[in-house]
XYZ file of C-alpha atoms in Angstrom:
607
model
C -124.149 33.071 -214.817
C -123.905 29.903 -213.112
C -126.294 27.339 -211.314
C -125.485 24.582 -209.114
C -127.815 22.216 -207.145
C -126.579 21.512 -203.567
C -128.581 18.371 -203.217
C -125.679 16.012 -202.458
C -124.313 18.853 -199.850
C -128.071 18.052 -197.862
C -126.591 14.976 -196.523
C -123.269 16.148 -194.994
C -125.405 16.528 -191.363
C -126.702 13.082 -191.128
C -123.585 11.453 -190.697
C -122.233 9.264 -187.430
C -123.342 11.792 -184.342
C -120.682 13.867 -182.781
C -118.822 12.008 -179.548
C -118.072 14.334 -176.690
C -115.225 14.201 -174.689
C -114.885 12.623 -171.200
C -115.080 16.693 -170.082
C -118.205 17.046 -172.144
C -117.163 20.177 -173.574
C -115.399 19.716 -176.651
C -116.278 17.733 -179.854
C -113.797 15.032 -180.408
C -113.766 16.408 -184.015
C -113.092 19.793 -183.383
C -110.813 21.797 -180.703
C -114.155 24.426 -180.662
C -116.522 24.825 -177.341
C -119.579 23.184 -177.320
C -122.443 25.515 -177.207
C -123.789 26.366 -173.746
C -127.627 25.888 -174.388
C -128.196 22.480 -172.611
C -131.290 19.742 -172.940
C -133.162 20.608 -170.258
C -132.778 24.358 -170.956
C -133.735 23.631 -174.581
C -136.901 21.845 -173.100
C -138.081 24.927 -170.482
C -137.518 27.354 -173.376
C -141.251 29.035 -173.764
C -140.698 29.633 -177.215
C -138.370 30.578 -179.836
C -136.056 32.441 -180.543
C -133.946 31.027 -177.252
C -132.064 34.533 -177.211
C -135.070 36.290 -176.807
C -138.396 34.580 -176.961
C -141.570 35.600 -178.457
C -143.722 34.841 -175.834
C -143.325 34.184 -172.112
C -145.102 30.855 -170.330
C -148.377 31.560 -169.795
C -150.786 31.684 -168.496
C -151.843 35.245 -170.318
C -154.122 37.787 -167.721
C -155.989 40.240 -169.744
C -157.291 43.877 -168.076
C -160.161 45.817 -169.678
C -160.169 43.881 -172.707
C -163.463 44.837 -175.007
C -165.529 42.734 -177.252
C -167.742 43.933 -180.244
C -170.142 40.953 -181.578
C -171.894 40.597 -184.473
C -174.399 38.053 -184.263
C -175.678 37.056 -187.704
C -177.171 33.935 -190.291
C -175.126 32.618 -193.328
C -175.510 29.856 -195.472
C -175.560 26.659 -194.040
C -173.810 25.129 -196.781
C -170.559 27.767 -197.203
C -171.053 26.855 -192.797
C -170.360 23.478 -193.076
C -167.432 23.429 -195.602
C -165.072 25.342 -192.972
C -166.204 23.193 -189.916
C -164.262 20.627 -189.545
C -165.457 16.754 -188.203
C -166.040 15.689 -185.373
C -167.278 19.238 -184.791
C -171.295 20.251 -186.162
C -172.413 23.551 -186.072
C -175.476 24.061 -183.739
C -177.110 26.405 -186.458
C -176.769 28.331 -189.535
C -175.435 31.554 -186.801
C -172.009 33.162 -187.408
C -170.263 35.553 -184.638
C -167.931 38.080 -186.059
C -166.549 40.257 -183.510
C -163.430 42.505 -182.947
C -161.786 42.549 -179.742
C -159.740 45.389 -177.687
C -156.796 44.412 -175.606
C -155.224 47.357 -174.161
C -153.244 45.555 -171.429
C -151.978 41.767 -172.186
C -149.118 40.290 -170.133
C -146.468 39.394 -172.600
C -148.012 41.247 -175.720
C -149.053 44.400 -175.373
C -151.531 46.531 -176.645
C -152.895 44.940 -179.579
C -156.713 44.586 -180.671
C -157.842 41.505 -183.363
C -161.193 40.667 -185.490
C -162.143 37.501 -186.391
C -164.780 34.786 -186.935
C -166.537 32.027 -184.213
C -168.657 29.672 -185.257
C -171.050 27.558 -182.582
C -170.639 23.883 -182.453
C -171.497 20.745 -181.215
C -168.659 18.007 -179.800
C -170.695 14.247 -178.936
C -173.701 16.691 -178.022
C -171.993 19.434 -176.333
C -171.567 23.565 -176.940
C -168.388 25.188 -177.726
C -167.447 27.574 -179.870
C -165.049 26.686 -183.327
C -162.725 29.830 -184.321
C -162.690 29.809 -187.948
C -160.423 32.796 -188.584
C -158.460 35.664 -186.621
C -156.905 38.983 -187.822
C -154.374 40.972 -185.333
C -151.651 43.650 -185.472
C -149.653 42.460 -183.131
C -146.901 39.153 -183.626
C -145.828 37.853 -180.298
C -149.820 37.110 -179.699
C -149.890 35.301 -183.194
C -147.312 33.213 -183.075
C -148.403 32.783 -179.196
C -152.047 31.707 -180.241
C -150.660 29.221 -183.285
C -148.042 27.546 -181.254
C -149.600 26.656 -178.693
C -153.649 26.978 -178.857
C -153.705 26.721 -183.000
C -155.262 29.631 -183.419
C -155.650 30.922 -186.778
C -154.377 33.931 -186.871
C -152.845 36.251 -189.070
C -151.378 39.713 -189.413
C -153.610 42.732 -190.011
C -154.939 45.720 -188.654
C -157.752 45.379 -186.544
C -159.604 48.523 -185.086
C -162.235 48.884 -182.306
C -163.242 52.148 -181.725
C -166.026 54.982 -180.537
C -167.273 57.336 -183.295
C -170.031 59.690 -181.805
C -173.028 57.317 -180.638
C -171.578 54.643 -182.584
C -168.959 51.345 -181.942
C -167.246 50.723 -184.685
C -165.320 47.900 -185.777
C -162.820 47.633 -189.012
C -160.916 45.093 -190.278
C -157.993 46.198 -192.825
C -155.850 43.440 -194.424
C -152.652 44.660 -196.566
C -154.458 48.145 -196.663
C -157.695 46.907 -198.062
C -160.862 47.070 -195.876
C -161.736 43.425 -195.828
C -164.987 44.409 -192.882
C -166.661 46.987 -191.069
C -169.005 46.216 -188.367
C -171.057 49.248 -186.152
C -173.549 48.865 -183.109
C -175.632 51.478 -181.561
C -173.768 52.745 -178.191
C -174.567 51.442 -175.285
C -177.695 50.919 -176.284
C -179.720 48.379 -173.582
C -177.870 47.134 -170.493
C -176.986 43.401 -170.868
C -177.137 41.183 -167.818
C -173.796 40.480 -166.560
C -174.330 36.620 -166.066
C -174.955 36.598 -168.848
C -172.258 38.032 -170.527
C -169.991 35.777 -168.502
C -171.690 32.683 -168.959
C -171.087 33.533 -173.005
C -167.590 34.090 -171.857
C -167.220 30.770 -170.072
C -168.249 28.510 -172.876
C -165.933 26.180 -173.979
C -163.813 27.049 -176.991
C -161.950 25.297 -179.672
C -159.631 25.815 -182.565
C -157.554 23.986 -185.172
C -154.016 23.423 -184.289
C -151.951 22.294 -187.661
C -148.116 22.420 -187.322
C -146.115 21.238 -190.183
C -142.536 18.713 -189.353
C -139.686 20.406 -191.974
C -141.155 17.841 -194.490
C -144.203 19.696 -194.898
C -146.240 17.011 -193.971
C -148.238 17.680 -190.312
C -146.814 16.527 -187.345
C -149.620 18.186 -185.370
C -153.102 17.789 -186.267
C -155.667 18.543 -182.999
C -158.672 20.535 -182.232
C -157.499 21.831 -179.321
C -159.688 23.119 -176.161
C -159.548 25.959 -173.475
C -161.700 27.949 -171.546
C -161.389 31.208 -170.171
C -160.277 31.613 -166.350
C -161.151 34.251 -163.437
C -163.525 36.495 -165.868
C -164.832 39.721 -163.974
C -167.428 41.249 -166.335
C -167.341 45.332 -165.535
C -170.061 45.990 -168.383
C -171.938 44.822 -171.338
C -174.628 45.734 -173.666
C -176.353 44.945 -176.325
C -178.365 46.321 -179.441
C -178.950 47.205 -182.900
C -176.089 46.440 -185.346
C -174.881 46.442 -188.808
C -171.919 44.131 -190.404
C -170.325 44.778 -193.816
C -168.100 41.707 -195.034
C -165.735 42.740 -198.155
C -164.329 39.465 -200.305
C -161.082 39.012 -199.914
C -158.520 36.145 -200.467
C -156.249 36.444 -197.761
C -158.743 37.505 -195.202
C -162.247 35.896 -196.212
C -164.928 36.777 -193.961
C -167.094 37.359 -196.750
C -166.930 33.476 -197.496
C -169.845 33.051 -194.843
C -171.838 35.789 -196.199
C -174.472 37.850 -194.241
C -178.110 36.918 -194.248
C -179.737 38.507 -191.710
C -178.110 40.149 -188.467
C -179.355 38.992 -184.942
C -177.795 41.765 -182.852
C -174.829 43.189 -181.791
C -172.713 42.704 -177.998
C -170.396 45.116 -176.794
C -168.558 43.648 -173.466
C -165.848 44.709 -171.371
C -163.787 42.440 -168.863
C -160.927 41.117 -167.273
C -159.668 37.356 -167.803
C -157.253 35.166 -168.020
C -156.437 32.868 -170.829
C -155.051 29.349 -169.883
C -153.472 26.538 -171.263
C -155.776 23.443 -172.443
C -156.553 20.314 -173.558
C -156.317 18.145 -176.881
C -160.174 17.931 -177.636
C -159.427 15.549 -180.662
C -156.362 14.551 -182.047
C -156.524 13.457 -186.293
C -153.243 11.603 -186.702
C -153.593 9.504 -183.582
C -157.918 9.284 -184.343
C -157.617 8.735 -180.343
C -159.614 11.306 -177.796
C -157.338 12.154 -174.685
C -158.748 10.633 -171.683
C -158.652 14.478 -170.249
C -160.842 15.734 -172.254
C -163.315 12.841 -171.909
C -162.651 13.162 -168.527
C -163.313 17.513 -168.851
C -166.615 16.765 -170.649
C -168.155 14.349 -168.469
C -167.456 16.551 -165.691
C -167.898 19.807 -166.984
C -170.351 21.766 -164.887
C -172.188 23.684 -166.973
C -173.257 20.349 -168.903
C -176.974 20.449 -167.522
C -177.152 24.333 -169.590
C -175.455 22.933 -172.477
C -177.767 20.696 -173.185
C -180.473 23.174 -172.681
C -178.695 25.822 -174.808
C -178.713 22.688 -177.232
C -181.957 22.467 -177.202
C -182.378 26.292 -177.714
C -180.553 26.813 -180.706
C -181.760 23.886 -182.831
C -185.302 26.157 -181.860
C -183.672 28.940 -183.359
C -182.625 27.604 -186.448
C -182.919 24.524 -188.597
C -179.950 22.033 -189.019
C -179.495 20.554 -193.055
C -178.451 17.181 -193.188
C -174.222 16.624 -192.942
C -172.678 16.669 -195.903
C -169.508 15.100 -195.884
C -168.181 16.046 -199.212
C -168.935 19.547 -198.345
C -167.206 19.365 -194.394
C -163.978 18.966 -193.205
C -162.824 15.579 -193.221
C -160.127 13.961 -191.345
C -158.432 13.500 -194.520
C -159.152 16.921 -195.730
C -157.884 18.346 -192.443
C -154.482 15.890 -192.920
C -154.135 17.649 -196.356
C -154.114 21.625 -194.818
C -150.838 22.595 -195.512
C -151.502 25.347 -192.525
C -153.616 27.052 -190.428
C -156.269 28.604 -191.257
C -158.444 25.910 -192.467
C -160.368 28.507 -194.899
C -157.324 30.387 -196.112
C -153.752 28.910 -194.926
C -150.518 31.265 -194.004
C -148.553 29.483 -196.875
C -148.497 26.624 -198.579
C -147.185 22.997 -198.562
C -144.294 23.058 -200.753
C -140.631 24.260 -201.282
C -140.194 28.405 -201.816
C -139.112 29.491 -205.043
C -137.338 32.595 -204.408
C -136.482 35.356 -207.253
C -134.293 38.503 -207.535
C -133.065 38.102 -204.459
C -130.016 40.427 -202.654
C -127.983 39.717 -199.661
C -125.511 42.420 -197.655
C -123.144 39.941 -195.604
C -121.617 41.959 -193.064
C -118.945 39.150 -191.047
C -117.029 39.958 -187.768
C -115.219 37.907 -185.291
C -116.173 38.451 -181.451
C -115.597 36.554 -178.442
C -116.774 33.078 -178.957
C -117.879 32.953 -174.928
C -120.508 35.846 -175.806
C -122.875 33.599 -178.206
C -122.099 30.079 -176.718
C -124.518 30.365 -174.317
C -127.472 30.791 -176.776
C -125.819 27.692 -178.947
C -127.112 24.554 -178.384
C -124.846 22.022 -176.648
C -124.227 19.629 -179.634
C -122.997 22.710 -181.834
C -119.531 24.169 -181.297
C -119.685 27.885 -182.123
C -117.119 29.991 -183.531
C -115.769 33.806 -183.247
C -117.375 34.434 -186.356
C -121.041 36.296 -186.543
C -122.889 37.409 -190.176
C -125.450 39.673 -190.065
C -127.392 39.876 -193.477
C -129.849 41.938 -194.775
C -132.188 40.239 -197.731
C -134.493 41.754 -199.995
C -136.450 38.557 -201.959
C -139.858 37.472 -204.345
C -140.704 34.747 -202.463
C -143.608 32.086 -203.787
C -145.972 31.394 -201.297
C -145.130 34.909 -199.799
C -144.627 37.568 -201.659
C -141.977 40.547 -201.606
C -140.197 41.090 -197.864
C -137.434 41.955 -196.215
C -135.451 40.166 -193.597
C -132.450 40.565 -190.792
C -130.786 37.779 -189.778
C -127.583 37.351 -187.130
C -126.478 34.135 -187.102
C -123.185 32.102 -185.769
C -120.715 30.065 -187.808
C -120.625 26.711 -186.104
C -119.616 23.242 -186.369
C -121.828 20.075 -186.646
C -120.186 16.543 -186.534
C -116.847 18.678 -187.660
C -118.989 20.038 -190.699
C -119.106 23.957 -191.072
C -122.803 25.144 -190.904
C -124.740 28.198 -189.479
C -126.674 29.122 -186.486
C -129.155 31.768 -186.584
C -129.672 33.369 -183.416
C -132.374 35.628 -184.490
C -134.089 36.731 -187.211
C -136.341 40.034 -188.229
C -139.054 40.499 -190.770
C -141.671 42.394 -192.252
C -143.926 39.244 -193.545
C -146.040 37.980 -191.197
C -146.654 34.768 -193.702
C -142.642 34.534 -194.102
C -142.362 34.520 -190.190
C -145.022 31.875 -189.705
C -143.625 29.528 -192.209
C -140.692 29.772 -190.720
C -141.135 29.030 -187.359
C -143.882 26.226 -187.895
C -141.986 24.808 -190.561
C -138.283 25.005 -189.937
C -137.575 26.156 -186.784
C -136.273 29.872 -188.354
C -135.864 32.271 -185.276
C -137.788 34.827 -186.554
C -139.843 37.947 -185.315
C -141.551 41.076 -186.678
C -139.860 43.705 -187.338
C -138.983 46.287 -189.875
C -135.767 45.549 -192.200
C -134.709 47.332 -195.368
C -131.865 47.057 -197.710
C -131.688 49.957 -200.077
C -128.933 51.791 -202.534
C -128.962 55.602 -201.492
C -125.980 57.030 -204.528
C -122.737 54.576 -203.776
C -123.883 53.304 -200.998
C -125.423 50.347 -199.755
C -127.910 49.990 -196.912
C -129.160 47.831 -194.102
C -131.435 49.017 -191.600
C -133.391 47.268 -188.931
C -136.063 48.659 -186.229
C -138.062 46.663 -183.913
C -141.289 48.798 -183.594
C -139.998 52.940 -183.414
C -136.499 51.676 -181.917
C -133.296 50.914 -184.495
C -131.640 48.294 -183.466
C -128.775 47.406 -186.485
C -127.312 49.621 -189.716
C -125.072 48.395 -191.910
C -123.380 50.088 -195.035
C -121.311 49.181 -197.730
C -119.508 50.955 -200.514
C -122.120 50.009 -203.590
C -120.403 47.121 -206.065
C -116.489 48.201 -204.633
C -114.910 45.160 -206.048
C -116.188 41.997 -207.858
C -116.251 39.104 -206.056
C -115.691 35.959 -207.626
C -118.779 34.036 -207.792
C -117.219 30.916 -206.881
C -116.426 32.388 -203.638
C -119.892 33.505 -203.528
C -121.321 30.108 -203.766
C -119.556 29.296 -200.250
C -122.211 31.010 -198.906
C -124.825 28.710 -200.029
C -122.962 25.109 -199.197
C -123.060 25.838 -195.032
C -126.022 23.814 -194.287
C -128.170 25.868 -191.597
C -129.107 24.785 -188.065
C -131.906 25.757 -186.068
C -133.553 25.048 -183.347
C -137.353 24.502 -183.329
C -139.195 25.122 -180.347
C -143.097 24.570 -180.409
C -144.902 24.072 -177.287
C -148.065 21.818 -176.448
C -151.416 22.954 -175.637
C -150.761 22.540 -171.906
C -147.790 24.143 -171.922
C -144.577 21.985 -172.193
C -142.418 21.487 -175.309
C -144.392 19.487 -178.233
C -141.361 19.751 -181.007
C -137.778 20.729 -180.009
C -135.812 19.650 -182.358
C -132.446 21.003 -184.666
C -133.870 21.006 -188.545
C -130.907 21.452 -190.759
C -131.503 23.476 -193.971
C -129.965 24.247 -197.233
C -130.696 26.272 -200.295
C -130.819 24.206 -203.828
C -130.619 24.678 -207.467
C -129.012 28.418 -206.285
C -128.315 30.232 -209.396
C -126.031 33.463 -208.530
C -126.436 36.297 -210.765
C -123.946 39.060 -209.473
C -121.372 38.786 -206.130
C -119.670 42.043 -204.847
C -116.964 42.347 -201.916
C -115.866 45.789 -200.238
C -115.034 47.823 -197.341
C -118.290 47.890 -194.792
C -119.363 49.322 -191.344
C -121.590 47.781 -189.091
C -123.561 50.105 -186.139
C -125.026 47.494 -183.706
C -126.281 49.973 -180.850
C -124.301 50.974 -179.058
C -121.527 49.645 -180.867
C -119.711 50.468 -183.990
C -117.063 47.929 -186.129
C -114.783 48.287 -188.966
C -115.732 44.895 -191.280
C -115.685 43.666 -194.855
C -119.303 42.954 -196.466
C -120.386 40.783 -199.499
C -123.352 42.064 -202.050
C -124.533 38.463 -203.576
C -127.712 39.181 -206.216
C -129.475 35.850 -205.977
C -131.511 35.364 -209.735
C -133.260 32.041 -208.478
C -132.861 29.801 -205.687
C -135.506 27.003 -203.976
C -136.000 26.664 -200.299
C -136.893 23.093 -199.986
C -137.278 20.346 -196.894
C -135.384 20.204 -194.067
C -133.531 17.716 -192.352
C -134.216 16.426 -188.834
C -130.531 15.697 -187.298
C -131.733 15.749 -183.114
C -134.895 15.437 -181.518
C -134.832 16.724 -177.828
C -138.429 15.807 -176.712
C -137.105 11.861 -176.855
C -135.623 10.261 -173.585
C -132.372 10.822 -172.118
C -131.924 7.193 -172.958
C -133.285 7.202 -176.479
C -131.798 10.109 -177.873
C -129.421 9.929 -181.351
C -126.952 11.748 -179.710
C -125.232 11.026 -176.600
C -124.881 14.087 -173.841
C -122.241 14.916 -171.136
C -123.299 17.416 -168.991
C -120.952 21.030 -169.217
C -119.007 21.257 -165.987
C -120.461 23.044 -163.055
C -119.019 26.498 -164.235
C -120.540 26.614 -167.739
C -123.658 25.932 -166.594
C -123.543 28.662 -164.396
C -122.773 30.629 -166.880
C -125.414 29.017 -169.153
C -129.052 31.455 -169.153
C -131.747 29.902 -166.843
C -134.931 29.938 -169.461
C -138.110 32.358 -167.784
C -135.700 34.554 -165.236
C -134.049 37.633 -166.097
C -136.509 39.693 -167.646
C -139.197 38.700 -165.912
C -139.276 41.657 -163.792
C -138.403 44.223 -166.052
C -141.446 46.606 -166.469
C -139.852 48.532 -169.457
C -142.168 47.825 -173.070
C -141.725 45.392 -175.112
C -139.652 47.344 -177.589
C -137.485 48.398 -175.003
C -137.011 45.372 -173.775
C -135.882 43.790 -177.006
C -133.392 46.076 -177.923
C -131.798 45.871 -175.335
C -131.498 41.801 -175.408
C -130.208 42.835 -179.033
C -127.084 45.294 -177.116
C -126.766 42.232 -174.628
C -126.197 39.528 -177.183
C -124.719 41.960 -179.965
C -122.723 44.228 -177.602
C -119.378 42.267 -178.558
C -115.632 43.541 -179.276
C -115.602 43.586 -183.202
C -112.087 43.017 -184.642
C -111.252 44.319 -188.030
C -110.685 41.309 -190.454
C-alpha cells in the first residue's frame, strides 16, 4: 500500500490571481470559458447550493402551527452551565416544547422538539433556545445559518392519543424525551397565549471559518410576527427526559412540573438582529434602539418582578456559566451538544465509485463562479465512509472539472448525504453544497451499485462491473491531487450574505488500499449513458482545514481578484436567483428532482 501526503499541493491555489482577458469571458491561462455565476448573483443567493438552494429568502409563514409546552423546574447549577453571558436565567424554570408545523413556506411539513429557557438581557426578558431537534433538513440549515437556531436532526412527533396530547423525541432510534398533557383541559386566554409567543427570542449563533476558528459568534434575536392564535389550552402535564449524549435534554433534569400549554396559531418568522457580538464585543446600535424602544418594556419589567417571586435566582457563578472565552472555544452549535468537533476529520475504510462522463460545458457553466473555468467533464461519485465526529454515512456528489489560475480542480455542484452532522459541518466549515437524502453504495453479486433518493424520488443510479480491471495506484492517487473548491454562502440574520467565499479543500495523508476500473452505466433521470467507472478503497485519509482563495463580501475595489463582467448574452443566459421555481406549487421532492434533471439532463458522451 502506498501513502501520500498532499500538504505541499494545498498551496497550488494560493498563487497569483487569474487575469481575465478584455472580453471578460476567457482566462489568459486557459482557453476555457469562465463560469457564468457572477459576484452579484452569488451575493443574492438565498443559500447553498447555487444550483438548488436549500431554502428560499425569508420571511417564512407558518400556518396551523401547533405547540405543546411543558414548564418545569430544574437545578439552577445545571441551568447556568448552558446559558451564555451576558444572559441571566430569570429563575430555575425551563420550557420543553414540541411543535408541529404542517404548512411552512419553503420548508413543507415537519415536527420539532427542544428546550427554551426564560432569561434576562440587560434587564429585559428574552427566551433563549438551548437545543432543538427536527426531522427536516432545509429548516435545520436555514435555522442554523440565519438565526443560529441550535438544530440537529432527530424524529420529533406530536400527536393526540385518545384523551392525551403526546410528544415524543427519538434520536438515532432511541427515545430521548416524552411528554403528555390532558387534552384541551382548560381554556387559556388567547391574549395571554399571544403575549407568550410575542416575547423576544434569541439564539447563540456559532459559524466556524474554513480553519475551524469561529467566524461568527453572536447572540441573535428576533420576534415572531403576524401572530393569530386560533385556540389555546392549559392543563396538567408530565415530562420524562432520558439521558442521551447527542440529545441531552436530560442534562436539565425535571425537579417539579409547573404545567402544560397547548396552542395553535398562524405566524411569521422574520429576519432579526444581532443582540451581542462575542468577536467584536460591541453591541449593535439597532439592538440597543430596539430594546430601548420596545413597546413591551413596561410589561417586561412587571414580568421580571413576577418571575423573581416565583423562584429565587442563585448567585452568578462565572466558572460554571458560558463565558465569552467558552463561547469562542465552541466548535459548533448547540453549545450543550455541538453537532461536530473543531478538528480535521479522520476518515477510514472509505469506498468510492466514480463515474465520469463528458457533456456540454455550457450546460453547467451558469452554475460555476466566474473565477473558475469549467470543462466538459462531469463526475458522479458515491462514497461510503467511516469518519471521526460523524460516524458511518454515505454520500453522492456531482462535480465539474475546472481550472483556477491555470491549475486543475473540481467544483461540486451538489452533494446528497444521509448524515445530518456531516451535512452541517460540510456546509458551515467548508461550504460544501450538501443536502439531506438517501445515497447508497452496495455490492450485489458481480455488480457495484450507487443509488440516490431524495425523499421517495429516485434521482440517480449508477452501476459498475465489480473489480473488473486493476487500476494502477499511481493513477488512483490522481483523483485526490486536485483541490476541491466550494462556494460557501452563509446569510446574516438580516438576510444579506455575511459569508460568501471560495474555499479550497484537499485531503492529506491519503493511503489507498485498492483500486479498480471497468465498464459502468449511469442513469440520471431521465437520461441513460455509457461511461467508464472507477472503484477506489481508501484505507485512511484526513480532511483538513481549508484555504480561503476568494472573498465575495469585499468591496469590488478591494477584491483580491479583479473581475470583468460577462458579455450581455452570457449574463442573460445566467440564472437569476429567486426566480424560476418561485411560483412552482410542486412538492419539495418533485421540485428537487426536476432541478436535478434540468442540471444533469445533458448529452452524455462515451469516453
